[in-house]
Short mmCIF file of C-alpha atoms and ligand atoms in Angstrom, two decimals:
data_model
loop_
_atom_site.label_atom_id
_atom_site.label_comp_id
_atom_site.label_asym_id
_atom_site.label_seq_id
_atom_site.Cartn_x
_atom_site.Cartn_y
_atom_site.Cartn_z
CA MET A 524 -11.70 -5.20 8.88
CA GLU A 525 -15.04 -3.90 10.10
CA GLN A 526 -13.99 -0.45 11.41
CA LEU A 527 -12.32 0.31 8.07
CA LYS A 528 -15.35 -0.77 6.05
CA GLN A 529 -17.63 1.41 8.20
CA LYS A 530 -15.30 4.35 7.72
CA ILE A 531 -15.32 3.83 3.94
CA LEU A 532 -19.12 3.63 3.92
CA ASN A 533 -19.50 6.72 6.13
CA GLU A 534 -16.76 8.97 4.75
CA GLY A 535 -15.63 7.59 1.39
CA ILE A 536 -16.74 9.37 -1.77
CA VAL A 537 -17.23 7.39 -4.98
CA LEU A 538 -15.78 9.65 -7.68
CA SER A 539 -16.45 7.25 -10.57
CA ASP A 540 -16.94 3.52 -11.11
CA ARG A 541 -13.15 3.17 -10.74
CA VAL A 542 -12.04 5.76 -8.18
CA LEU A 543 -12.79 6.06 -4.47
CA LYS A 544 -11.84 9.20 -2.57
CA VAL A 545 -10.86 8.70 1.07
CA ASP A 546 -9.35 12.10 1.82
CA ALA A 547 -11.24 12.26 5.11
CA PHE A 548 -9.16 9.56 6.85
CA LEU A 549 -6.32 8.22 4.65
CA ASN A 550 -5.19 10.37 1.72
CA HIS A 551 -5.26 13.91 3.11
CA GLN A 552 -6.65 14.09 6.63
CA ILE A 553 -5.50 11.00 8.55
CA ASP A 554 -7.38 9.20 11.34
CA PRO A 555 -4.62 8.10 13.75
CA VAL A 556 -6.82 5.71 15.74
CA LEU A 557 -7.92 3.92 12.58
CA MET A 558 -4.29 3.85 11.36
CA GLN A 559 -3.26 2.24 14.65
CA GLN A 560 -5.93 -0.46 14.23
CA ILE A 561 -4.76 -1.01 10.65
CA GLY A 562 -1.16 -1.36 11.84
CA GLN A 563 -2.24 -3.90 14.47
CA GLU A 564 -4.13 -5.92 11.86
CA PHE A 565 -1.16 -6.02 9.45
CA ALA A 566 1.10 -7.02 12.35
CA ARG A 567 -1.30 -9.82 13.34
CA LEU A 568 -1.38 -11.14 9.75
CA PHE A 569 2.39 -11.08 9.19
CA ARG A 570 3.79 -11.56 12.73
CA ASP A 571 5.21 -15.04 12.04
CA GLU A 572 6.96 -14.06 8.79
CA GLY A 573 10.24 -12.84 10.26
CA ILE A 574 9.78 -9.33 8.82
CA THR A 575 12.86 -7.08 9.14
CA ARG A 576 11.70 -4.07 7.07
CA ILE A 577 8.48 -2.54 5.81
CA VAL A 578 8.55 -0.86 2.40
CA THR A 579 5.90 1.56 1.16
CA ILE A 580 5.63 4.47 -1.28
CA GLU A 581 5.11 8.14 -0.51
CA ALA A 582 2.85 9.72 0.50
CA SER A 583 -0.29 7.82 1.45
CA GLY A 584 1.34 4.49 2.24
CA ILE A 585 3.41 6.03 5.00
CA ALA A 586 0.75 6.32 7.73
CA PRO A 587 -0.42 2.69 7.69
CA ALA A 588 3.17 1.48 7.17
CA ILE A 589 4.45 3.40 10.20
CA MET A 590 1.77 1.92 12.41
CA ALA A 591 2.55 -1.61 11.20
CA GLY A 592 6.27 -0.93 11.75
CA LEU A 593 5.56 0.22 15.29
CA GLU A 594 3.60 -2.96 16.02
CA LEU A 595 6.20 -5.27 14.44
CA GLY A 596 9.17 -3.32 15.82
CA VAL A 597 10.86 -2.84 12.43
CA PRO A 598 11.99 0.19 10.38
CA VAL A 599 9.79 1.59 7.62
CA ILE A 600 11.27 2.72 4.28
CA PHE A 601 9.22 4.77 1.84
CA ALA A 602 10.14 4.89 -1.82
CA ARG A 603 10.64 8.49 -2.93
CA LYS A 604 8.86 9.77 -6.01
CA HIS A 605 10.82 12.98 -6.34
CA GLN A 606 14.47 13.72 -6.74
CA SER A 607 15.95 15.18 -3.59
CA LEU A 608 19.24 17.02 -3.05
CA THR A 609 19.77 14.96 0.09
CA LEU A 610 19.22 11.62 -1.66
CA THR A 611 22.66 11.46 -3.21
CA GLU A 612 23.76 7.89 -2.54
CA ASN A 613 23.29 4.83 -4.74
CA LEU A 614 19.68 4.33 -5.62
CA LEU A 615 17.56 1.34 -6.55
CA THR A 616 14.88 2.58 -8.95
CA ALA A 617 11.78 1.46 -10.82
CA SER A 618 9.41 3.13 -13.23
CA VAL A 619 5.76 3.26 -12.07
CA TYR A 620 2.65 4.36 -13.90
CA SER A 621 0.38 6.24 -11.49
CA PHE A 622 -3.27 5.21 -11.60
CA THR A 623 -4.52 8.46 -10.08
CA LYS A 624 -2.10 10.92 -11.75
CA GLN A 625 -1.85 9.04 -15.07
CA VAL A 626 1.85 9.75 -15.45
CA GLU A 627 4.91 7.53 -15.41
CA SER A 628 7.38 8.35 -12.64
CA THR A 629 10.57 6.94 -11.20
CA ILE A 630 10.53 5.73 -7.60
CA ALA A 631 13.72 5.23 -5.63
CA ILE A 632 15.11 3.70 -2.44
CA SER A 633 18.69 4.08 -1.27
CA THR A 634 20.80 0.92 -1.25
CA ARG A 635 21.79 1.90 2.32
CA HIS A 636 18.44 0.83 3.75
CA LEU A 637 17.79 -2.55 2.11
CA SER A 638 20.04 -5.59 1.95
CA ALA A 639 19.91 -9.22 0.84
CA ASN A 640 19.37 -10.21 4.49
CA ASP A 641 16.05 -8.40 4.68
CA ARG A 642 12.60 -9.95 4.66
CA VAL A 643 10.18 -7.29 3.56
CA LEU A 644 6.48 -6.56 4.05
CA ILE A 645 5.14 -4.18 1.40
CA ILE A 646 2.32 -1.87 2.51
CA ASP A 647 0.23 0.53 0.43
CA ASP A 648 -3.02 2.46 0.76
CA PHE A 649 -4.71 1.16 -2.42
CA LEU A 650 -4.27 -1.77 -4.79
CA ALA A 651 -5.71 -1.14 -8.25
CA ASN A 652 -3.74 -2.44 -11.24
CA GLY A 653 -0.71 -3.32 -9.14
CA LYS A 654 1.77 -0.94 -10.81
CA ALA A 655 2.97 0.65 -7.55
CA ALA A 656 3.28 -2.79 -5.93
CA LYS A 657 5.27 -4.17 -8.87
CA GLY A 658 7.64 -1.18 -8.79
CA LEU A 659 8.29 -1.80 -5.10
CA ILE A 660 8.77 -5.53 -5.73
CA SER A 661 11.33 -4.75 -8.43
CA ILE A 662 13.32 -2.48 -6.09
CA ILE A 663 13.27 -5.03 -3.25
CA GLN A 664 14.39 -7.78 -5.62
CA GLN A 665 17.23 -5.57 -6.93
CA ALA A 666 18.42 -5.39 -3.30
CA GLY A 667 18.31 -9.20 -3.15
CA ALA A 668 15.85 -9.11 -0.24
CA SER A 669 12.93 -11.53 0.11
CA ILE A 670 9.26 -10.51 0.14
CA ALA A 671 6.87 -11.88 2.76
CA GLY A 672 3.82 -10.37 1.11
CA LEU A 673 1.75 -7.27 0.58
CA GLY A 674 -0.53 -5.55 3.09
CA ILE A 675 -3.10 -3.36 1.37
CA VAL A 676 -5.54 -1.04 3.13
CA ILE A 677 -8.14 -0.86 0.31
CA GLU A 678 -8.18 -3.29 -2.60
CA LYS A 679 -10.32 -2.63 -5.66
CA SER A 680 -10.82 -6.27 -6.56
CA PHE A 681 -12.39 -5.42 -9.92
CA GLN A 682 -8.98 -4.25 -11.15
CA VAL A 683 -6.19 -6.68 -12.01
CA GLY A 684 -3.66 -5.97 -9.24
CA ARG A 685 -4.44 -8.82 -6.82
CA GLN A 686 -4.81 -11.43 -9.53
CA GLU A 687 -1.50 -10.54 -11.17
CA LEU A 688 0.38 -10.41 -7.86
CA GLU A 689 -1.05 -13.77 -6.75
CA GLU A 690 -0.20 -15.29 -10.11
CA ALA A 691 3.36 -14.07 -9.58
CA GLY A 692 3.36 -15.97 -6.26
CA PHE A 693 2.90 -13.16 -3.75
CA ARG A 694 0.69 -13.24 -0.66
CA VAL A 695 -1.79 -10.34 -0.72
CA GLU A 696 -3.69 -9.35 2.45
CA SER A 697 -6.22 -6.55 1.99
CA LEU A 698 -8.17 -5.11 4.91
CA ALA A 699 -11.11 -3.97 2.75
CA ARG A 700 -11.92 -5.55 -0.61
CA ILE A 701 -14.19 -3.68 -2.98
CA ALA A 702 -16.11 -5.73 -5.54
CA ALA A 703 -17.55 -2.71 -7.34
CA LEU A 704 -18.17 1.04 -7.21
CA GLU A 705 -21.74 1.27 -8.47
CA ASP A 706 -24.24 4.14 -8.59
CA GLY A 707 -22.13 6.13 -6.14
CA LYS A 708 -22.00 3.20 -3.70
CA VAL A 709 -19.25 0.92 -2.45
CA VAL A 710 -19.94 -2.81 -2.71
CA PHE A 711 -17.60 -4.95 -0.59
CA ILE A 712 -16.57 -8.56 -1.11
CA ASP A 713 -18.18 -10.35 1.92
P1 5GP B 267 -1.98 0.65 -8.80
O1 5GP B 267 -0.53 0.98 -8.88
O2 5GP B 267 -2.27 -0.62 -8.04
O3 5GP B 267 -2.66 0.69 -10.13
O4 5GP B 267 -2.66 1.84 -7.98
C1 5GP B 267 -2.33 1.99 -6.63
C2 5GP B 267 -1.90 3.39 -6.33
O5 5GP B 267 -2.76 4.33 -6.98
C3 5GP B 267 -2.02 3.62 -4.84
O6 5GP B 267 -0.73 3.87 -4.34
C4 5GP B 267 -2.92 4.83 -4.70
O7 5GP B 267 -2.14 5.93 -4.31
C5 5GP B 267 -3.50 5.10 -6.05
N1 5GP B 267 -4.92 4.69 -6.21
C6 5GP B 267 -5.40 3.70 -7.01
N2 5GP B 267 -6.72 3.67 -6.99
C7 5GP B 267 -7.13 4.64 -6.16
C8 5GP B 267 -8.44 5.09 -5.74
O8 5GP B 267 -9.50 4.60 -6.12
N3 5GP B 267 -8.45 6.12 -4.84
C9 5GP B 267 -7.30 6.70 -4.38
N4 5GP B 267 -7.44 7.70 -3.51
N5 5GP B 267 -6.06 6.31 -4.76
C10 5GP B 267 -5.97 5.28 -5.64
#
C-alpha cells in the first residue's frame, strides 16, 4: 500500500535493525485518514470471506481494526492485556510474549463476544515473531470460531511470524512488508 510505505519512509524512525518506531501515525499519534485507507484495503482483501467479527489486541491494533470493521460492517473485539474490574465474566485467555516490552502477559476476551458461529479476521499493527497473532488465534479457536486470515499493517518479513503462520495454514495479508532495517533505513519487499 503506497500511502503507508511513503508514511513509513517519511515519518518512521529506525530504532535498531529489528525495531521500527511509528509513533507519529500509528502507535501514539494516529493519522485518521491513513487509518481509513488501511481499513478500506483490509476490507477489499477480505470482503468475500464472510467475516462476522474482527479481533485485535490493545492498544495499537484498535485503530486499524475499527476502520476495517466500519468498512466491513462488523463488530471489533480487542483482547485486553490488563485485568479490569468490569471484565468479570468468563474469559478466554492466552499467554503472549511481548516483542517490544519483553515480558510475558495474559490476554483475554470475554466468551460473550465470540461464538462458534463466528468467522474472524485478525488485525494487528505489526507482525514480528507472531506471538501476538498466535495468542489471538488460540483464543479464537477456544471459542470454536473459524479464522479467515490475518491483516497486518506492517510486517517485518525478516522475523519468523509470517512464515510460521503460513506454515500453520493461515492467510496473511500485510500492507507494508519490510525486508530489512539497515543503516537507519527501511528496505521494503517490492
Ligand atoms: P510479535 O508478537 O509478532 O512478535 O510482535 C508483534 C507485536 O509487537 C505487535 O503487536 C506490536 O505491538 C509489537 N511490535 C513488534 N515489532 C515492532 C516494531 O518494530 N515496532 C513497534 N512499534 N511495535 C512492534
